[in-house]
């Protein structure tokens, strides 16, 4: 080969999410604070710290006996991007300061890896890690996501009347029943500490979590998210399918292990005639009689409810003695200390809602940029102008400034 060739390698550092509505989170569990920077939010959206705090309070630790006992107010500060109660169109920076760190609880974890935790893989990748609190692998990183999600939810509601609601549908082997996905409300979800709108199932879930908590154990569960009044046409046919972006968003949350939309894996066991959502007309609008597609067909929203389910594994840090190895490669035993959720799903509900809202608002902005600029009237005017040009007639826009 002759000549000089330069190869540029661009590394994605994976702290930023979104294309048009971009969110970068920062901070670590036992650092001075955590938060986010939101770029791409349109100007003139009414916004204040109370809008964000309402969602952050749903996520914060120490809110009940079935969550981590760590006590944090998670009070947010909007540092920029909002003027006189309105977004200015410039980056919105949000900060939440950490107050209740107990780094001494992590002395054992500085030497030995917690089984199924990110301790080992962070060492494999970086060769250094923030031991106390798990650093960026801690669920405290999601504070920035929830703050940004609050902005996204408000924008979706203002522009399209879209509502994003999630709830706990499973804890270990207990499944919720009798939940009407068309009618359940935020009040129904927040009526109990486990965030399940079915009271009978909710109590069984709480009892289950308390049982594993008292044994120093943990358990997993499933969060179901329902999006109502989603505009048609969000998404793309190939790499940026709406369900693909929703899957990435959901699976980027801590402790996630599975994603389903609509019929999910159960659809693989059905016939086409059983699975297809038949169309019909309702007040001049095309609707589907069933919703096994989960509100998305061909990667694009069809106007029906978007219904997804996210599986969360049991919390890795438990007080049960387990076999592991040290950073030096020596086999040892570990009984982890610290304050951790015995089951993450009750606090994961606002996290899931936030990530889903971020995907929807990002696609809403992209869809407007691509498909919302040329109106039918503008297209008709262009056709008339082209016809006049072919006939040699003076343009109707001649002399226009």
mmCIF file of N, CA and C in Angstrom, residues 9-16 126 136:
data_model
loop_
_atom_site.group_PDB
_atom_site.id
_atom_site.type_symbol
_atom_site.label_atom_id
_atom_site.label_comp_id
_atom_site.label_asym_id
_atom_site.label_seq_id
_atom_site.Cartn_x
_atom_site.Cartn_y
_atom_site.Cartn_z
ATOM 1 N N UNK A 9 -11.361 6.193 15.176
ATOM 2 C CA UNK A 9 -12.265 5.339 15.945
ATOM 3 C C UNK A 9 -13.038 6.222 16.917
ATOM 4 N N UNK A 10 -14.358 6.181 16.787
ATOM 5 C CA UNK A 10 -15.205 6.979 17.672
ATOM 6 C C UNK A 10 -15.794 6.069 18.727
ATOM 7 N N UNK A 11 -15.510 6.350 19.978
ATOM 8 C CA UNK A 11 -15.999 5.520 21.080
ATOM 9 C C UNK A 11 -17.250 6.147 21.680
ATOM 10 N N UNK A 12 -18.308 5.354 21.820
ATOM 11 C CA UNK A 12 -19.510 5.837 22.482
ATOM 12 C C UNK A 12 -19.401 5.556 23.975
ATOM 13 N N UNK A 13 -19.533 6.576 24.773
ATOM 14 C CA UNK A 13 -19.312 6.399 26.201
ATOM 15 C C UNK A 13 -20.600 6.102 26.967
ATOM 16 N N UNK A 14 -21.709 6.013 26.247
ATOM 17 C CA UNK A 14 -22.931 5.390 26.764
ATOM 18 C C UNK A 14 -23.527 6.081 27.979
ATOM 19 N N UNK A 15 -23.323 7.369 28.111
ATOM 20 C CA UNK A 15 -23.983 8.113 29.183
ATOM 21 C C UNK A 15 -25.057 9.043 28.651
ATOM 22 N N UNK A 16 -25.267 9.024 27.333
ATOM 23 C CA UNK A 16 -26.261 9.885 26.698
ATOM 24 C C UNK A 16 -27.266 9.031 25.946
ATOM 25 N N UNK A 126 -12.646 -1.512 33.091
ATOM 26 C CA UNK A 126 -11.955 -0.255 33.392
ATOM 27 C C UNK A 126 -10.677 -0.433 34.209
ATOM 28 N N UNK A 136 -21.608 3.907 39.218
ATOM 29 C CA UNK A 136 -22.597 4.129 38.162
ATOM 30 C C UNK A 136 -23.552 2.948 37.992
#
